[in-house]
PDB file of C-alpha atoms in Angstrom:
ATOM      1  CA  MET A   1      54.821-123.340 -41.080  1.00 53.00           C
ATOM      2  CA  LYS A   2      57.279-120.546 -40.283  1.00 55.00           C
ATOM      3  CA  ILE A   3      59.770-121.852 -42.862  1.00 56.00           C
ATOM      4  CA  ARG A   4      57.048-122.174 -45.510  1.00 60.00           C
ATOM      5  CA  LEU A   5      55.821-118.652 -44.847  1.00 58.00           C
ATOM      6  CA  LEU A   6      59.360-117.292 -45.036  1.00 57.00           C
ATOM      7  CA  ILE A   7      59.955-119.070 -48.355  1.00 55.00           C
ATOM      8  CA  ALA A   8      56.689-117.669 -49.700  1.00 59.00           C
ATOM      9  CA  LEU A   9      57.650-114.127 -48.696  1.00 57.00           C
ATOM     10  CA  LEU A  10      61.075-114.472 -50.297  1.00 59.00           C
ATOM     11  CA  ALA A  11      59.448-115.748 -53.484  1.00 59.00           C
ATOM     12  CA  VAL A  12      57.155-112.723 -53.594  1.00 58.00           C
ATOM     13  CA  PHE A  13      60.139-110.423 -53.123  1.00 58.00           C
ATOM     14  CA  PHE A  14      62.329-111.854 -55.877  1.00 56.00           C
ATOM     15  CA  ALA A  15      59.460-112.458 -58.294  1.00 56.00           C
ATOM     16  CA  ALA A  16      58.193-108.886 -58.099  1.00 50.00           C
ATOM     17  CA  GLY A  17      57.425-107.457 -61.488  1.00 47.00           C
ATOM     18  CA  ILE A  18      58.031-110.444 -63.735  1.00 50.00           C
ATOM     19  CA  THR A  19      54.342-110.632 -64.752  1.00 49.00           C
ATOM     20  CA  GLY A  20      54.283-107.076 -66.134  1.00 47.00           C
ATOM     21  CA  ALA A  21      55.352-106.981 -69.772  1.00 43.00           C
ATOM     22  CA  GLN A  22      56.344-103.303 -69.633  1.00 52.00           C
ATOM     23  CA  ALA A  23      57.411-103.242 -65.987  1.00 71.00           C
ATOM     24  CA  GLN A  24      60.773-102.055 -64.801  1.00 86.00           C
ATOM     25  CA  VAL A  25      62.115-103.408 -61.555  1.00 92.00           C
ATOM     26  CA  GLU A  26      64.696-102.006 -59.144  1.00 94.00           C
ATOM     27  CA  TYR A  27      66.779-103.976 -56.664  1.00 96.00           C
ATOM     28  CA  GLY A  28      68.865-102.337 -54.005  1.00 97.00           C
ATOM     29  CA  VAL A  29      69.987-101.944 -50.426  1.00 98.00           C
ATOM     30  CA  PHE A  30      69.225 -99.453 -47.676  1.00 98.00           C
ATOM     31  CA  GLY A  31      70.204 -98.664 -44.120  1.00 98.00           C
ATOM     32  CA  GLY A  32      69.581 -96.098 -41.427  1.00 98.00           C
ATOM     33  CA  ILE A  33      68.138 -95.604 -37.983  1.00 98.00           C
ATOM     34  CA  SER A  34      65.000 -96.800 -36.277  1.00 98.00           C
ATOM     35  CA  ILE A  35      63.469 -94.722 -33.460  1.00 98.00           C
ATOM     36  CA  PRO A  36      61.071 -97.189 -31.831  1.00 98.00           C
ATOM     37  CA  ASN A  37      58.755 -96.936 -28.856  1.00 97.00           C
ATOM     38  CA  LEU A  38      56.264 -99.158 -27.028  1.00 96.00           C
ATOM     39  CA  SER A  39      52.724 -97.840 -26.726  1.00 94.00           C
ATOM     40  CA  ALA A  40      50.359 -99.126 -24.046  1.00 92.00           C
ATOM     41  CA  SER A  41      47.070-100.587 -25.256  1.00 81.00           C
ATOM     42  CA  GLY A  42      44.012-102.420 -23.996  1.00 72.00           C
ATOM     43  CA  SER A  43      42.432-102.456 -20.561  1.00 68.00           C
ATOM     44  CA  GLU A  44      45.372-104.189 -18.839  1.00 72.00           C
ATOM     45  CA  ASN A  45      47.461-101.006 -18.544  1.00 85.00           C
ATOM     46  CA  ASN A  46      49.585-100.853 -15.416  1.00 89.00           C
ATOM     47  CA  PRO A  47      52.825 -99.153 -14.293  1.00 92.00           C
ATOM     48  CA  LEU A  48      54.921-101.832 -16.024  1.00 93.00           C
ATOM     49  CA  ASN A  49      53.751-101.218 -19.603  1.00 93.00           C
ATOM     50  CA  THR A  50      53.343 -97.429 -19.476  1.00 93.00           C
ATOM     51  CA  GLY A  51      55.854 -94.598 -19.434  1.00 93.00           C
ATOM     52  CA  TYR A  52      58.136 -95.786 -22.234  1.00 96.00           C
ATOM     53  CA  SER A  53      60.115 -93.326 -24.371  1.00 96.00           C
ATOM     54  CA  SER A  54      61.901 -93.847 -27.684  1.00 97.00           C
ATOM     55  CA  ARG A  55      65.246 -95.589 -28.093  1.00 97.00           C
ATOM     56  CA  LEU A  56      67.607 -95.735 -31.091  1.00 97.00           C
ATOM     57  CA  GLY A  57      68.538 -98.763 -33.156  1.00 97.00           C
ATOM     58  CA  PRO A  58      69.588 -99.876 -36.652  1.00 98.00           C
ATOM     59  CA  ASP A  59      67.309-100.499 -39.618  1.00 98.00           C
ATOM     60  CA  PHE A  60      68.619-102.049 -42.861  1.00 98.00           C
ATOM     61  CA  GLY A  61      67.763-104.482 -45.605  1.00 98.00           C
ATOM     62  CA  ILE A  62      67.183-105.098 -49.306  1.00 98.00           C
ATOM     63  CA  VAL A  63      64.432-103.681 -51.482  1.00 97.00           C
ATOM     64  CA  SER A  64      62.622-104.508 -54.709  1.00 96.00           C
ATOM     65  CA  GLU A  65      60.446-101.904 -56.456  1.00 95.00           C
ATOM     66  CA  THR A  66      58.443-102.716 -59.582  1.00 93.00           C
ATOM     67  CA  HIS A  67      57.309 -99.773 -61.744  1.00 91.00           C
ATOM     68  CA  PHE A  68      54.108-100.425 -63.703  1.00 91.00           C
ATOM     69  CA  THR A  69      53.585 -96.824 -64.848  1.00 90.00           C
ATOM     70  CA  LYS A  70      55.446 -93.539 -64.405  1.00 89.00           C
ATOM     71  CA  LEU A  71      53.321 -92.846 -61.333  1.00 94.00           C
ATOM     72  CA  PHE A  72      52.589 -96.252 -59.761  1.00 95.00           C
ATOM     73  CA  SER A  73      54.901 -98.925 -58.357  1.00 95.00           C
ATOM     74  CA  MET A  74      54.881-101.760 -55.834  1.00 96.00           C
ATOM     75  CA  GLU A  75      57.667-102.190 -53.308  1.00 97.00           C
ATOM     76  CA  SER A  76      58.692-105.150 -51.163  1.00 96.00           C
ATOM     77  CA  ARG A  77      61.439-105.287 -48.565  1.00 97.00           C
ATOM     78  CA  ILE A  78      63.336-107.696 -46.371  1.00 97.00           C
ATOM     79  CA  GLU A  79      64.231-105.578 -43.384  1.00 98.00           C
ATOM     80  CA  TYR A  80      65.991-105.890 -40.044  1.00 98.00           C
ATOM     81  CA  SER A  81      64.132-103.567 -37.687  1.00 98.00           C
ATOM     82  CA  ALA A  82      65.053-102.491 -34.144  1.00 98.00           C
ATOM     83  CA  GLN A  83      61.990-102.073 -31.927  1.00 98.00           C
ATOM     84  CA  GLY A  84      61.311-101.573 -28.223  1.00 97.00           C
ATOM     85  CA  GLY A  85      61.524 -98.639 -25.839  1.00 97.00           C
ATOM     86  CA  LYS A  86      63.213 -97.384 -22.692  1.00 97.00           C
ATOM     87  CA  LYS A  87      62.549 -95.868 -19.274  1.00 97.00           C
ATOM     88  CA  ASP A  88      64.934 -93.734 -17.262  1.00 96.00           C
ATOM     89  CA  GLY A  89      64.084 -92.559 -13.747  1.00 95.00           C
ATOM     90  CA  MET A  90      61.509 -93.485 -11.143  1.00 96.00           C
ATOM     91  CA  GLN A  91      59.561 -96.504 -12.380  1.00 96.00           C
ATOM     92  CA  ALA A  92      57.640 -99.516 -11.138  1.00 96.00           C
ATOM     93  CA  PHE A  93      58.818-103.096 -10.686  1.00 95.00           C
ATOM     94  CA  PRO A  94      56.966-106.135  -9.250  1.00 94.00           C
ATOM     95  CA  THR A  95      57.376-106.520  -5.515  1.00 95.00           C
ATOM     96  CA  PRO A  96      59.917-109.347  -4.938  1.00 93.00           C
ATOM     97  CA  ALA A  97      58.634-112.313  -2.954  1.00 94.00           C
ATOM     98  CA  VAL A  98      61.268-111.824  -0.229  1.00 93.00           C
ATOM     99  CA  VAL A  99      60.247-108.191   0.248  1.00 93.00           C
ATOM    100  CA  ALA A 100      56.564-109.122   0.260  1.00 94.00           C
ATOM    101  CA  GLY A 101      57.252-111.745   2.936  1.00 94.00           C
ATOM    102  CA  TYR A 102      59.135-109.250   5.087  1.00 92.00           C
ATOM    103  CA  LEU A 103      56.373-106.640   4.860  1.00 92.00           C
ATOM    104  CA  GLN A 104      53.704-109.186   5.757  1.00 94.00           C
ATOM    105  CA  SER A 105      55.763-110.372   8.729  1.00 93.00           C
ATOM    106  CA  GLN A 106      55.700-106.794   9.984  1.00 90.00           C
ATOM    107  CA  GLY A 107      51.936-106.632   9.669  1.00 91.00           C
ATOM    108  CA  MET A 108      52.082-104.498   6.521  1.00 90.00           C
ATOM    109  CA  PRO A 109      50.308-105.259   3.235  1.00 91.00           C
ATOM    110  CA  ALA A 110      52.581-106.117   0.323  1.00 92.00           C
ATOM    111  CA  PRO A 111      51.860-103.871  -2.699  1.00 94.00           C
ATOM    112  CA  THR A 112      51.765-105.270  -6.196  1.00 94.00           C
ATOM    113  CA  TYR A 113      54.457-102.816  -7.327  1.00 96.00           C
ATOM    114  CA  LEU A 114      57.338-100.936  -5.785  1.00 96.00           C
ATOM    115  CA  TYR A 115      59.240 -98.021  -7.316  1.00 97.00           C
ATOM    116  CA  ALA A 116      62.920 -97.149  -7.771  1.00 97.00           C
ATOM    117  CA  ASP A 117      65.189 -94.878  -9.808  1.00 97.00           C
ATOM    118  CA  PHE A 118      66.927 -96.943 -12.525  1.00 97.00           C
ATOM    119  CA  LYS A 119      67.239 -97.438 -16.277  1.00 97.00           C
ATOM    120  CA  SER A 120      65.339-100.091 -18.223  1.00 97.00           C
ATOM    121  CA  GLU A 121      65.462-100.774 -21.953  1.00 97.00           C
ATOM    122  CA  ALA A 122      63.444-103.263 -23.990  1.00 97.00           C
ATOM    123  CA  ARG A 123      65.665-104.207 -26.944  1.00 98.00           C
ATOM    124  CA  LEU A 124      63.580-106.015 -29.547  1.00 98.00           C
ATOM    125  CA  SER A 125      64.569-106.892 -33.104  1.00 98.00           C
ATOM    126  CA  TYR A 126      62.361-108.137 -35.933  1.00 98.00           C
ATOM    127  CA  LEU A 127      62.786-109.417 -39.466  1.00 98.00           C
ATOM    128  CA  ARG A 128      60.042-107.519 -41.287  1.00 97.00           C
ATOM    129  CA  PHE A 129      58.504-107.898 -44.755  1.00 97.00           C
ATOM    130  CA  PRO A 130      56.717-104.687 -45.830  1.00 97.00           C
ATOM    131  CA  PHE A 131      54.681-104.619 -49.071  1.00 97.00           C
ATOM    132  CA  LEU A 132      53.933-101.063 -50.173  1.00 97.00           C
ATOM    133  CA  ALA A 133      51.926 -99.407 -52.927  1.00 97.00           C
ATOM    134  CA  LYS A 134      53.771 -96.252 -54.050  1.00 97.00           C
ATOM    135  CA  LEU A 135      53.020 -93.110 -56.036  1.00 97.00           C
ATOM    136  CA  GLY A 136      55.942 -91.123 -57.443  1.00 95.00           C
ATOM    137  CA  TRP A 137      56.483 -87.942 -59.416  1.00 93.00           C
ATOM    138  CA  ASN A 138      59.555 -86.826 -61.345  1.00 91.00           C
ATOM    139  CA  PHE A 139      60.406 -83.145 -61.119  1.00 88.00           C
ATOM    140  CA  GLY A 140      63.135 -80.760 -62.151  1.00 78.00           C
ATOM    141  CA  LYS A 141      64.121 -79.715 -65.657  1.00 75.00           C
ATOM    142  CA  THR A 142      66.083 -82.893 -66.297  1.00 75.00           C
ATOM    143  CA  GLY A 143      63.784 -85.244 -64.394  1.00 76.00           C
ATOM    144  CA  HIS A 144      66.595 -86.490 -62.199  1.00 90.00           C
ATOM    145  CA  PHE A 145      64.663 -85.937 -58.969  1.00 94.00           C
ATOM    146  CA  ARG A 146      61.703 -87.999 -57.827  1.00 94.00           C
ATOM    147  CA  PHE A 147      59.295 -87.599 -54.904  1.00 96.00           C
ATOM    148  CA  SER A 148      57.317 -90.606 -53.653  1.00 97.00           C
ATOM    149  CA  VAL A 149      54.845 -91.703 -51.004  1.00 98.00           C
ATOM    150  CA  GLY A 150      54.087 -95.298 -50.092  1.00 98.00           C
ATOM    151  CA  ALA A 151      51.951 -97.289 -47.686  1.00 98.00           C
ATOM    152  CA  GLY A 152      50.964-100.897 -47.084  1.00 97.00           C
ATOM    153  CA  PRO A 153      50.996-103.866 -44.692  1.00 97.00           C
ATOM    154  CA  PHE A 154      53.921-105.737 -43.194  1.00 97.00           C
ATOM    155  CA  VAL A 155      54.490-109.035 -41.447  1.00 97.00           C
ATOM    156  CA  GLY A 156      57.324-109.430 -38.959  1.00 97.00           C
ATOM    157  CA  PHE A 157      59.084-112.192 -37.036  1.00 97.00           C
ATOM    158  CA  LEU A 158      60.733-111.666 -33.659  1.00 98.00           C
ATOM    159  CA  LEU A 159      64.477-112.333 -33.780  1.00 97.00           C
ATOM    160  CA  SER A 160      65.540-111.365 -30.259  1.00 97.00           C
ATOM    161  CA  ALA A 161      64.135-109.686 -27.140  1.00 98.00           C
ATOM    162  CA  LYS A 162      66.102-108.542 -24.113  1.00 97.00           C
ATOM    163  CA  GLN A 163      65.313-106.390 -21.095  1.00 97.00           C
ATOM    164  CA  VAL A 164      68.475-104.536 -20.045  1.00 97.00           C
ATOM    165  CA  VAL A 165      68.311-102.927 -16.584  1.00 97.00           C
ATOM    166  CA  SER A 166      70.947-100.859 -14.755  1.00 97.00           C
ATOM    167  CA  GLY A 167      71.237 -98.590 -11.741  1.00 96.00           C
ATOM    168  CA  ASN A 168      71.371 -98.464  -7.938  1.00 97.00           C
ATOM    169  CA  SER A 169      68.481 -97.095  -5.927  1.00 96.00           C
ATOM    170  CA  LYS A 170      66.443 -97.414  -2.772  1.00 96.00           C
ATOM    171  CA  ALA A 171      62.952 -98.860  -3.185  1.00 95.00           C
ATOM    172  CA  TYR A 172      59.837 -96.814  -2.491  1.00 96.00           C
ATOM    173  CA  PHE A 173      56.158 -97.457  -1.927  1.00 95.00           C
ATOM    174  CA  ASP A 174      55.152 -94.492  -4.082  1.00 95.00           C
ATOM    175  CA  PRO A 175      56.175 -93.266  -7.567  1.00 94.00           C
ATOM    176  CA  GLU A 176      57.130 -89.860  -6.127  1.00 95.00           C
ATOM    177  CA  GLY A 177      59.887 -91.421  -4.002  1.00 94.00           C
ATOM    178  CA  GLN A 178      58.605 -90.075  -0.683  1.00 95.00           C
ATOM    179  CA  GLN A 179      57.979 -93.335   1.226  1.00 95.00           C
ATOM    180  CA  ALA A 180      61.131 -95.438   1.280  1.00 94.00           C
ATOM    181  CA  LEU A 181      61.358 -99.060   2.357  1.00 93.00           C
ATOM    182  CA  PRO A 182      63.657 -99.754   5.344  1.00 90.00           C
ATOM    183  CA  PHE A 183      66.465-101.055   3.121  1.00 88.00           C
ATOM    184  CA  GLY A 184      69.583 -99.485   1.660  1.00 90.00           C
ATOM    185  CA  PRO A 185      70.151 -98.913  -2.090  1.00 94.00           C
ATOM    186  CA  GLN A 186      70.017-102.053  -4.213  1.00 92.00           C
ATOM    187  CA  SER A 187      71.613-102.887  -7.559  1.00 95.00           C
ATOM    188  CA  PHE A 188      69.180-103.364 -10.431  1.00 95.00           C
ATOM    189  CA  ASP A 189      71.818-104.445 -12.981  1.00 97.00           C
ATOM    190  CA  SER A 190      70.558-107.348 -15.094  1.00 96.00           C
ATOM    191  CA  THR A 191      70.047-108.511 -18.671  1.00 97.00           C
ATOM    192  CA  ASN A 192      67.103-110.846 -19.213  1.00 96.00           C
ATOM    193  CA  ASN A 193      66.066-112.768 -22.316  1.00 97.00           C
ATOM    194  CA  ILE A 194      62.305-112.140 -22.609  1.00 96.00           C
ATOM    195  CA  ARG A 195      61.749-113.694 -26.045  1.00 96.00           C
ATOM    196  CA  ASP A 196      59.635-116.541 -24.642  1.00 96.00           C
ATOM    197  CA  GLN A 197      57.266-113.994 -23.082  1.00 95.00           C
ATOM    198  CA  LEU A 198      56.456-112.383 -26.448  1.00 97.00           C
ATOM    199  CA  HIS A 199      54.551-113.389 -29.560  1.00 97.00           C
ATOM    200  CA  LYS A 200      56.895-114.529 -32.311  1.00 97.00           C
ATOM    201  CA  ALA A 201      54.999-112.842 -35.165  1.00 96.00           C
ATOM    202  CA  ASN A 202      53.385-109.482 -35.769  1.00 97.00           C
ATOM    203  CA  PHE A 203      51.670-107.624 -38.567  1.00 96.00           C
ATOM    204  CA  GLY A 204      50.767-104.000 -39.074  1.00 97.00           C
ATOM    205  CA  VAL A 205      51.073-100.995 -41.357  1.00 98.00           C
ATOM    206  CA  ASP A 206      54.138 -99.329 -42.872  1.00 98.00           C
ATOM    207  CA  GLY A 207      54.544 -96.050 -44.753  1.00 97.00           C
ATOM    208  CA  ASN A 208      57.132 -93.566 -45.983  1.00 97.00           C
ATOM    209  CA  ILE A 209      57.818 -90.451 -48.004  1.00 98.00           C
ATOM    210  CA  GLY A 210      60.964 -90.246 -50.068  1.00 97.00           C
ATOM    211  CA  LEU A 211      63.176 -88.075 -52.208  1.00 97.00           C
ATOM    212  CA  ALA A 212      65.429 -89.694 -54.810  1.00 97.00           C
ATOM    213  CA  TYR A 213      68.117 -88.650 -57.277  1.00 95.00           C
ATOM    214  CA  VAL A 214      68.185 -90.708 -60.494  1.00 93.00           C
ATOM    215  CA  PHE A 215      71.386 -90.724 -62.544  1.00 91.00           C
ATOM    216  CA  GLY A 216      73.626 -92.681 -64.897  1.00 84.00           C
ATOM    217  CA  ASN A 217      73.224 -94.025 -68.409  1.00 80.00           C
ATOM    218  CA  LYS A 218      69.483 -94.424 -69.127  1.00 78.00           C
ATOM    219  CA  LEU A 219      68.797 -93.159 -65.575  1.00 79.00           C
ATOM    220  CA  VAL A 220      69.014 -96.614 -64.018  1.00 88.00           C
ATOM    221  CA  ASN A 221      70.823 -95.675 -60.791  1.00 93.00           C
ATOM    222  CA  LYS A 222      68.951 -94.158 -57.869  1.00 95.00           C
ATOM    223  CA  ILE A 223      69.990 -92.820 -54.475  1.00 97.00           C
ATOM    224  CA  PHE A 224      67.089 -92.219 -52.133  1.00 98.00           C
ATOM    225  CA  LEU A 225      66.379 -90.768 -48.714  1.00 98.00           C
ATOM    226  CA  GLU A 226      63.190 -91.837 -46.954  1.00 98.00           C
ATOM    227  CA  ALA A 227      61.426 -90.902 -43.734  1.00 98.00           C
ATOM    228  CA  GLY A 228      58.748 -93.285 -42.568  1.00 97.00           C
ATOM    229  CA  GLY A 229      57.213 -95.281 -39.804  1.00 97.00           C
ATOM    230  CA  ASN A 230      55.606 -98.578 -38.864  1.00 98.00           C
ATOM    231  CA  TYR A 231      53.088 -99.782 -36.287  1.00 98.00           C
ATOM    232  CA  GLY A 232      52.274-103.340 -35.202  1.00 97.00           C
ATOM    233  CA  PHE A 233      48.662-104.328 -34.580  1.00 96.00           C
ATOM    234  CA  ILE A 234      49.367-107.327 -32.318  1.00 95.00           C
ATOM    235  CA  ASN A 235      50.043-106.920 -28.580  1.00 94.00           C
ATOM    236  CA  ILE A 236      53.564-108.251 -28.159  1.00 96.00           C
ATOM    237  CA  GLN A 237      53.069-109.917 -24.731  1.00 94.00           C
ATOM    238  CA  LYS A 238      51.649-113.431 -24.525  1.00 93.00           C
ATOM    239  CA  GLY A 239      50.156-112.825 -21.075  1.00 87.00           C
ATOM    240  CA  SER A 240      48.644-109.797 -19.360  1.00 84.00           C
ATOM    241  CA  ALA A 241      50.682-109.688 -16.114  1.00 84.00           C
ATOM    242  CA  ASN A 242      52.952-106.996 -17.563  1.00 84.00           C
ATOM    243  CA  GLY A 243      50.174-105.192 -19.428  1.00 89.00           C
ATOM    244  CA  LYS A 244      49.888-104.962 -23.191  1.00 93.00           C
ATOM    245  CA  ASN A 245      52.099-103.054 -25.619  1.00 95.00           C
ATOM    246  CA  ASN A 246      52.267-102.451 -29.350  1.00 96.00           C
ATOM    247  CA  THR A 247      55.493-101.872 -31.259  1.00 96.00           C
ATOM    248  CA  GLY A 248      56.084 -98.924 -33.545  1.00 97.00           C
ATOM    249  CA  ALA A 249      58.969 -96.899 -34.914  1.00 98.00           C
ATOM    250  CA  ALA A 250      59.923 -93.872 -36.953  1.00 98.00           C
ATOM    251  CA  THR A 251      62.661 -94.535 -39.529  1.00 98.00           C
ATOM    252  CA  LEU A 252      65.170 -92.520 -41.539  1.00 98.00           C
ATOM    253  CA  LEU A 253      66.800 -94.481 -44.357  1.00 98.00           C
ATOM    254  CA  LEU A 254      69.392 -93.940 -47.081  1.00 98.00           C
ATOM    255  CA  GLY A 255      69.565 -96.382 -49.972  1.00 98.00           C
ATOM    256  CA  TYR A 256      70.651 -97.253 -53.511  1.00 98.00           C
ATOM    257  CA  THR A 257      68.841 -99.172 -56.267  1.00 97.00           C
ATOM    258  CA  TYR A 258      69.581-100.240 -59.834  1.00 95.00           C
ATOM    259  CA  ARG A 259      66.729-100.447 -62.354  1.00 90.00           C
ATOM    260  CA  PHE A 260      66.318-103.312 -64.834  1.00 82.00           C
ATOM    261  CA  ASP A 261      64.130-103.094 -67.921  1.00 69.00           C
ATOM    262  CA  LEU A 262      62.450-106.504 -67.947  1.00 61.00           C
ATOM    263  CA  GLU A 263      61.376-106.295 -71.578  1.00 61.00           C
ATOM    264  CA  ASP A 264      64.967-105.647 -72.700  1.00 62.00           C
ATOM    265  CA  PHE A 265      66.127-108.479 -70.439  1.00 55.00           C
ATOM    266  CA  ARG A 266      63.615-110.902 -72.038  1.00 58.00           C
ATOM    267  CA  LYS A 267      64.735-109.919 -75.530  1.00 60.00           C
ATOM    268  CA  LYS A 268      68.382-110.520 -74.679  1.00 58.00           C
ATOM    269  CA  MET A 269      67.536-113.911 -73.180  1.00 55.00           C
ATOM    270  CA  HIS A 270      65.829-114.961 -76.435  1.00 57.00           C
ATOM    271  CA  MET A 271      68.625-113.789 -78.720  1.00 51.00           C
TER     272      MET A 271
END
């Protein structure tokens, strides 16, 4: 099913615009940065899924944009997207079984969570397929500049998911770090593959605003700069032990496209 869906999405991408007799279609590449974060959602919020801040990662891919009128176009992308989030400082972690056993042997209750000062980063990557409806306006005396806005749905497939942890710290009963456990500082260094804990697919909404410079013979070349964002509707965790999170990211992208006139192409093919 995954392979069939991927083939269908690729077919939609490469077939964009061929049904419009007067349509012009652009193909190109883009790349830039993704600034993702993980937002807590649902009623299962706990110290493990809250407190994330944004991280940085790459965002790149290929794009197809079909122009039906001077104002309206449809855009589809195949896009590698970095997602996730990070924590730095005092944060919660599940009480290890050995620590829980020790506390209970001393007649003390074992808390669900302990706290320590370390770094933790959720590094997620997705292959995303956004499909956007766009409005664009040419401006300037020569019409070389174009402003656009676009929005639409996306589907995404999880490529990789790792939890990277580092730091040395004592453990505490409280998030303020006032009640320390009777142990010395411990190393938290680890890299864990968490892909099996997460849903393999997601869908959500994508949008951007862009500024482009169009140039060349017949104005077929375009360099564009876009600022945008995306948000996934599906909670990424399969279970609820670690709470529930949604992915999302701001993006800043630079790209290039070349425009084909499909009617001219058809005429040349029939010559």
